[in-house]
Coordinates of N, CA and C in Angstrom, one line a residue:
M1 N 193.3 -24.4 130.3 CA 192.3 -23.4 130.6 C 192.9 -22.3 131.4
Q2 N 192.7 -21.1 130.9 CA 193.3 -19.9 131.6 C 192.2 -19.3 132.4
I3 N 192.2 -19.6 133.7 CA 191.3 -19.1 134.7 C 192.0 -18.9 136.0
K4 N 191.6 -17.9 136.7 CA 192.3 -17.6 138.0 C 191.3 -17.8 139.1
I5 N 191.8 -18.5 140.2 CA 191.0 -18.6 141.4 C 191.7 -17.7 142.4
D6 N 191.0 -16.7 142.9 CA 191.6 -15.7 143.8 C 191.0 -15.8 145.2
E7 N 191.9 -15.9 146.2 CA 191.4 -16.0 147.6 C 190.4 -14.9 148.0
D8 N 190.6 -13.7 147.4 CA 189.7 -12.6 147.7 C 188.3 -12.9 147.1
L9 N 188.2 -13.8 146.2 CA 186.8 -14.2 145.7 C 186.2 -15.4 146.3
I10 N 186.8 -15.8 147.5 CA 186.2 -16.9 148.3 C 185.6 -16.2 149.5
I11 N 184.2 -16.2 149.5 CA 183.5 -15.4 150.5 C 182.8 -16.5 151.4
L12 N 183.2 -16.5 152.7 CA 182.7 -17.4 153.7 C 181.7 -16.6 154.6
G13 N 180.5 -17.1 154.8 CA 179.5 -16.5 155.6 C 178.9 -15.2 155.0
L14 N 178.6 -15.3 153.7 CA 178.0 -14.1 153.0 C 176.6 -14.0 153.6
K15 N 176.3 -12.7 153.9 CA 175.0 -12.4 154.5 C 174.0 -11.9 153.4
G16 N 172.8 -12.4 153.4 CA 171.8 -11.9 152.5 C 170.5 -12.8 152.6
K17 N 169.4 -12.1 152.5 CA 168.1 -12.9 152.6 C 167.5 -13.2 151.2
E18 N 167.9 -12.5 150.2 CA 167.3 -12.7 148.9 C 168.4 -13.0 147.9
K19 N 168.1 -13.7 146.8 CA 169.1 -14.1 145.9 C 169.7 -12.9 145.2
E20 N 168.9 -11.8 144.9 CA 169.4 -10.6 144.3 C 170.5 -9.9 145.2
E21 N 170.3 -10.0 146.5 CA 171.2 -9.4 147.4 C 172.6 -10.2 147.4
I22 N 172.4 -11.5 147.4 CA 173.6 -12.4 147.3 C 174.4 -12.1 146.0
L23 N 173.6 -12.2 144.9 CA 174.2 -12.0 143.5 C 174.9 -10.7 143.4
S24 N 174.3 -9.6 144.0 CA 174.8 -8.3 143.9 C 176.1 -8.2 144.7
Q25 N 176.2 -8.8 145.8 CA 177.5 -8.8 146.6 C 178.6 -9.5 145.9
M26 N 178.2 -10.7 145.4 CA 179.3 -11.5 144.7 C 179.8 -10.7 143.4
A27 N 178.9 -10.1 142.7 CA 179.2 -9.4 141.5 C 180.1 -8.1 141.8
D28 N 179.7 -7.5 142.9 CA 180.5 -6.3 143.4 C 181.9 -6.7 143.7
K29 N 182.1 -7.9 144.3 CA 183.4 -8.4 144.7 C 184.2 -8.6 143.4
L30 N 183.6 -9.2 142.4 CA 184.3 -9.5 141.1 C 184.7 -8.2 140.5
F31 N 183.8 -7.2 140.6 CA 184.1 -5.8 140.0 C 185.2 -5.1 140.7
E32 N 185.1 -5.2 142.1 CA 186.2 -4.5 142.9 C 187.6 -5.1 142.6
C33 N 187.6 -6.4 142.3 CA 188.9 -7.1 142.1 C 189.3 -6.9 140.6
G34 N 188.5 -6.3 139.8 CA 188.8 -6.0 138.4 C 188.5 -7.1 137.4
Y35 N 187.8 -8.2 137.8 CA 187.6 -9.3 136.9 C 186.4 -9.1 135.9
V36 N 185.5 -8.2 136.3 CA 184.3 -7.9 135.4 C 184.1 -6.4 135.2
K37 N 183.3 -6.1 134.2 CA 183.0 -4.8 133.9 C 181.8 -4.3 134.8
D38 N 181.5 -3.0 134.8 CA 180.5 -2.6 135.7 C 179.1 -3.0 135.2
S39 N 179.0 -3.5 134.0 CA 177.7 -4.0 133.5 C 177.4 -5.5 134.0
Y40 N 178.4 -6.1 134.6 CA 178.3 -7.5 134.9 C 177.1 -7.7 135.9
K41 N 177.1 -6.9 137.0 CA 176.1 -7.1 138.1 C 174.7 -7.1 137.5
S42 N 174.3 -6.1 136.8 CA 172.9 -6.1 136.3 C 172.7 -7.2 135.3
A43 N 173.7 -7.6 134.5 CA 173.5 -8.7 133.6 C 173.4 -10.0 134.3
V44 N 174.1 -10.3 135.3 CA 174.0 -11.6 136.0 C 172.7 -11.7 136.7
I45 N 172.2 -10.6 137.3 CA 170.9 -10.6 138.0 C 169.8 -10.8 137.0
A46 N 169.9 -10.1 135.9 CA 168.8 -10.2 134.8 C 168.8 -11.6 134.3
R47 N 170.0 -12.2 134.1 CA 170.0 -13.6 133.5 C 169.4 -14.6 134.5
E48 N 169.7 -14.4 135.8 CA 169.1 -15.3 136.8 C 167.6 -15.3 136.7
Q49 N 167.0 -14.2 136.4 CA 165.5 -14.1 136.3 C 165.0 -15.0 135.2
V50 N 165.8 -15.1 134.1 CA 165.3 -15.8 132.9 C 165.8 -17.2 132.9
F51 N 167.1 -17.4 133.3 CA 167.7 -18.7 133.3 C 168.2 -19.0 134.7
A52 N 167.3 -19.6 135.5 CA 167.7 -19.9 136.9 C 168.8 -20.9 137.0
T53 N 169.6 -20.8 138.1 CA 170.8 -21.6 138.2 C 170.9 -22.4 139.5
G54 N 169.8 -22.5 140.2 CA 169.7 -23.3 141.4 C 169.8 -24.8 141.1
L55 N 170.6 -25.5 141.8 CA 170.8 -27.0 141.6 C 170.6 -27.8 142.9
P56 N 169.7 -28.7 142.9 CA 169.6 -29.6 144.0 C 170.8 -30.6 144.1
T57 N 171.4 -30.8 145.2 CA 172.4 -31.8 145.4 C 171.9 -32.7 146.5
A58 N 172.6 -33.8 146.8 CA 172.1 -34.7 147.9 C 172.1 -34.0 149.2
S59 N 173.0 -33.0 149.4 CA 173.1 -32.3 150.7 C 172.2 -31.1 150.8
Y60 N 172.3 -30.2 149.9 CA 171.6 -28.9 149.9 C 171.8 -28.2 148.5
G61 N 171.1 -27.1 148.3 CA 171.1 -26.5 147.0 C 172.4 -25.7 146.8
V62 N 172.8 -25.6 145.5 CA 173.9 -24.9 145.1 C 173.5 -24.1 143.9
A63 N 174.1 -22.9 143.6 CA 173.8 -22.1 142.5 C 175.0 -21.8 141.7
I64 N 174.9 -21.7 140.3 CA 176.0 -21.4 139.5 C 175.6 -20.2 138.6
P65 N 175.5 -19.0 139.2 CA 175.1 -17.9 138.4 C 176.3 -17.4 137.4
H66 N 175.9 -16.9 136.3 CA 176.9 -16.4 135.3 C 176.1 -15.6 134.3
T67 N 176.8 -14.9 133.4 CA 176.2 -14.2 132.3 C 177.2 -14.1 131.1
D68 N 176.8 -13.3 130.1 CA 177.5 -13.3 128.9 C 179.0 -12.9 129.0
I69 N 179.8 -13.4 128.2 CA 181.3 -13.1 128.2 C 181.6 -11.7 128.0
I70 N 180.7 -10.9 127.3 CA 181.1 -9.5 127.0 C 181.2 -8.6 128.3
H71 N 180.7 -9.1 129.4 CA 180.8 -8.4 130.7 C 182.0 -8.7 131.5
V72 N 182.9 -9.5 131.0 CA 184.1 -10.1 131.7 C 185.4 -9.5 131.2
N73 N 186.3 -9.1 132.2 CA 187.6 -8.7 131.9 C 188.6 -9.8 131.9
E74 N 188.5 -10.6 132.9 CA 189.4 -11.7 133.1 C 188.7 -12.9 133.7
P75 N 188.9 -14.1 133.2 CA 188.1 -15.3 133.7 C 188.5 -15.7 135.1
T76 N 187.4 -16.0 135.9 CA 187.6 -16.4 137.3 C 186.3 -17.0 137.8
I77 N 186.3 -17.5 139.0 CA 185.1 -17.9 139.7 C 185.1 -17.3 141.1
C78 N 183.9 -16.8 141.5 CA 183.7 -16.3 142.8 C 182.9 -17.3 143.6
M79 N 183.4 -17.9 144.7 CA 182.7 -18.8 145.4 C 182.2 -18.2 146.7
A80 N 180.9 -18.4 147.0 CA 180.4 -17.9 148.3 C 179.6 -18.9 149.0
R81 N 179.9 -19.0 150.3 CA 179.1 -19.8 151.2 C 178.3 -18.9 152.1
F82 N 177.0 -19.1 152.1 CA 176.0 -18.2 152.7 C 175.9 -18.5 154.2
E83 N 175.7 -17.4 154.9 CA 175.5 -17.5 156.4 C 174.2 -18.3 156.6
Q84 N 173.2 -18.0 155.8 CA 171.9 -18.8 155.9 C 171.4 -19.0 154.5
A85 N 170.8 -20.1 154.3 CA 170.3 -20.5 153.0 C 169.4 -19.5 152.3
V86 N 169.5 -19.4 151.0 CA 168.7 -18.4 150.2 C 168.0 -19.2 149.1
D87 N 166.7 -18.8 148.8 CA 166.0 -19.5 147.8 C 166.4 -19.1 146.4
F88 N 166.7 -20.0 145.5 CA 167.0 -19.8 144.1 C 166.0 -20.7 143.4
V89 N 165.5 -20.2 142.2 CA 164.7 -21.1 141.4 C 165.6 -22.2 140.8
I90 N 165.1 -23.4 140.7 CA 165.8 -24.5 140.2 C 166.0 -24.4 138.7
M91 N 167.3 -24.7 138.2 CA 167.6 -24.7 136.8 C 166.6 -25.5 136.0
G92 N 166.0 -24.9 135.0 CA 165.1 -25.6 134.1 C 163.6 -25.5 134.6
E93 N 163.4 -24.9 135.8 CA 162.1 -24.7 136.3 C 161.7 -23.3 136.2
E94 N 160.4 -23.0 136.4 CA 159.9 -21.6 136.3 C 159.7 -21.0 137.7
T95 N 159.2 -21.8 138.6 CA 158.9 -21.2 140.0 C 159.4 -22.1 141.1
E96 N 159.7 -23.4 140.9 CA 160.1 -24.2 142.0 C 161.5 -23.8 142.5
T97 N 161.6 -23.7 143.8 CA 162.9 -23.2 144.4 C 163.6 -24.2 145.2
I98 N 164.9 -24.0 145.5 CA 165.7 -24.8 146.3 C 166.4 -23.8 147.3
S99 N 166.6 -24.3 148.5 CA 167.4 -23.5 149.5 C 168.9 -23.7 149.2
V100 N 169.6 -22.6 148.8 CA 171.0 -22.6 148.4 C 171.9 -22.2 149.5
K101 N 173.0 -22.9 149.7 CA 174.0 -22.5 150.7 C 175.3 -22.2 150.1
L102 N 175.5 -22.5 148.9 CA 176.8 -22.3 148.2 C 176.6 -21.9 146.8
A103 N 177.4 -20.9 146.4 CA 177.2 -20.4 145.0 C 178.6 -20.3 144.3
F104 N 178.7 -20.6 143.1 CA 179.9 -20.4 142.3 C 179.5 -19.5 141.1
M105 N 179.9 -18.2 141.2 CA 179.6 -17.2 140.2 C 180.7 -17.2 139.1
M106 N 180.4 -17.6 137.9 CA 181.4 -17.8 136.9 C 181.5 -16.5 136.1
A107 N 182.7 -16.1 135.8 CA 183.0 -15.0 134.9 C 184.0 -15.5 133.9
M108 N 183.5 -15.8 132.7 CA 184.3 -16.4 131.6 C 184.5 -15.5 130.5
K109 N 185.6 -15.6 129.8 CA 185.9 -14.8 128.6 C 185.5 -15.5 127.3
E110 N 185.4 -16.8 127.3 CA 185.2 -17.5 126.1 C 184.0 -18.5 126.3
Q111 N 183.1 -18.6 125.4 CA 181.9 -19.4 125.5 C 182.2 -20.8 125.8
H112 N 183.2 -21.4 125.0 CA 183.5 -22.8 125.2 C 184.1 -23.1 126.6
A113 N 184.9 -22.1 127.1 CA 185.5 -22.2 128.4 C 184.4 -22.3 129.5
Q114 N 183.4 -21.5 129.3 CA 182.3 -21.5 130.3 C 181.6 -22.9 130.4
L115 N 181.4 -23.5 129.2 CA 180.8 -24.8 129.2 C 181.7 -25.8 129.9
G116 N 183.0 -25.8 129.6 CA 184.0 -26.7 130.2 C 184.1 -26.5 131.7
V117 N 184.1 -25.3 132.2 CA 184.2 -25.1 133.7 C 182.9 -25.5 134.3
L118 N 181.7 -25.3 133.6 CA 180.4 -25.7 134.1 C 180.4 -27.2 134.3
Q119 N 180.9 -27.9 133.3 CA 180.9 -29.4 133.4 C 181.8 -29.9 134.6
K120 N 182.9 -29.2 134.8 CA 183.8 -29.6 135.9 C 183.2 -29.3 137.2
L121 N 182.5 -28.1 137.3 CA 181.8 -27.7 138.5 C 180.7 -28.8 138.8
M122 N 180.0 -29.2 137.8 CA 178.9 -30.2 138.0 C 179.5 -31.5 138.6
A123 N 180.7 -31.9 138.2 CA 181.3 -33.1 138.7 C 181.6 -32.9 140.2
I124 N 182.1 -31.7 140.6 CA 182.3 -31.4 142.0 C 181.0 -31.5 142.8
L125 N 180.0 -30.9 142.2 CA 178.7 -30.8 142.9 C 178.0 -32.2 143.1
Q126 N 178.4 -33.2 142.3 CA 177.9 -34.5 142.4 C 178.7 -35.4 143.3
D127 N 179.9 -34.8 143.8 CA 180.8 -35.5 144.7 C 180.5 -35.1 146.1
Q128 N 179.8 -35.9 146.9 CA 179.3 -35.5 148.2 C 180.5 -35.1 149.2
T129 N 181.6 -35.8 149.0 CA 182.8 -35.5 149.9 C 183.3 -34.1 149.5
A130 N 183.4 -33.8 148.2 CA 183.9 -32.5 147.8 C 183.0 -31.4 148.2
L131 N 181.7 -31.6 148.1 CA 180.7 -30.6 148.5 C 180.8 -30.4 150.0
A132 N 180.9 -31.4 150.8 CA 181.0 -31.3 152.2 C 182.2 -30.5 152.6
Y133 N 183.3 -30.8 151.9 CA 184.6 -30.0 152.2 C 184.4 -28.5 151.9
L134 N 183.8 -28.2 150.8 CA 183.5 -26.8 150.4 C 182.5 -26.1 151.4
A135 N 181.6 -26.9 152.0 CA 180.6 -26.4 152.9 C 181.2 -26.1 154.3
E136 N 182.3 -26.8 154.6 CA 182.8 -26.8 156.0 C 184.2 -26.2 156.1
E137 N 185.1 -26.2 155.1 CA 186.4 -25.7 155.3 C 186.4 -24.2 155.5
T138 N 187.3 -23.8 156.5 CA 187.3 -22.4 156.8 C 188.6 -21.6 156.3
N139 N 189.6 -22.4 155.8 CA 190.8 -21.8 155.3 C 190.7 -21.5 153.8
K140 N 190.7 -20.2 153.4 CA 190.5 -19.8 152.0 C 191.6 -20.4 151.1
R141 N 192.8 -20.5 151.6 CA 193.9 -21.0 150.8 C 193.7 -22.5 150.5
N142 N 193.2 -23.2 151.5 CA 192.9 -24.6 151.3 C 191.7 -24.8 150.3
I143 N 190.7 -23.9 150.4 CA 189.6 -24.0 149.4 C 190.1 -23.7 148.0
K144 N 191.0 -22.7 147.9 CA 191.5 -22.3 146.6 C 192.3 -23.5 146.0
S145 N 193.2 -24.1 146.8 CA 194.0 -25.2 146.3 C 193.0 -26.4 145.9
F146 N 192.0 -26.6 146.7 CA 191.1 -27.7 146.4 C 190.4 -27.4 145.0
M147 N 189.9 -26.2 144.8 CA 189.2 -25.8 143.6 C 190.1 -25.9 142.4
L148 N 191.3 -25.4 142.5 CA 192.3 -25.5 141.4 C 192.5 -27.0 141.0
D149 N 192.7 -27.8 142.0 CA 192.9 -29.2 141.8 C 191.7 -29.9 141.1
K150 N 190.5 -29.6 141.6 CA 189.3 -30.2 141.1 C 188.9 -29.7 139.7
L151 N 189.3 -28.5 139.4 CA 189.0 -27.9 138.1 C 190.1 -28.2 137.1
G152 N 191.2 -28.7 137.6 CA 192.3 -29.0 136.7 C 193.0 -27.8 136.2
I153 N 193.2 -26.8 137.1 CA 193.8 -25.5 136.8 C 195.1 -25.4 137.4
E154 N 196.1 -25.1 136.7 CA 197.5 -24.8 137.3 C 197.5 -23.4 137.7
E155 N 198.0 -23.1 138.9 CA 198.1 -21.8 139.4 C 199.2 -21.0 138.6
K156 N 198.9 -19.8 138.2 CA 199.9 -19.0 137.5 C 200.8 -18.3 138.5

């Protein structure tokens, strides 16, 4: 799998009160770093309205926002840990929300790659030890190494 994890895309203590604010900041970071096109932000926010990405875990909510591959320049994941929990609608629900503290914004270039990364992320999210590590670790390099290992990605 050709995907890059960039320390610049690991955001610890992201501030925002609404999911749109959070999504906007994460998408802006992806755009600033050249991973996505300028259309990505509006596309990911619009998709979240129709296909919610909030996921309950044993500890707290997590979100995996993403959008169509046409908005992506280079595949990556932006991980953000929020300063305070933000409500996201639960995946598969219409109105029920979950308080989310951690989000993984995927930017994939190939449809099948998106599904594969999503499956590997879901495995991480079901592992309470892994989730606790991502919720508490303060060193971005350590988080990057951990994510590369868990996703089975060799660093280029």
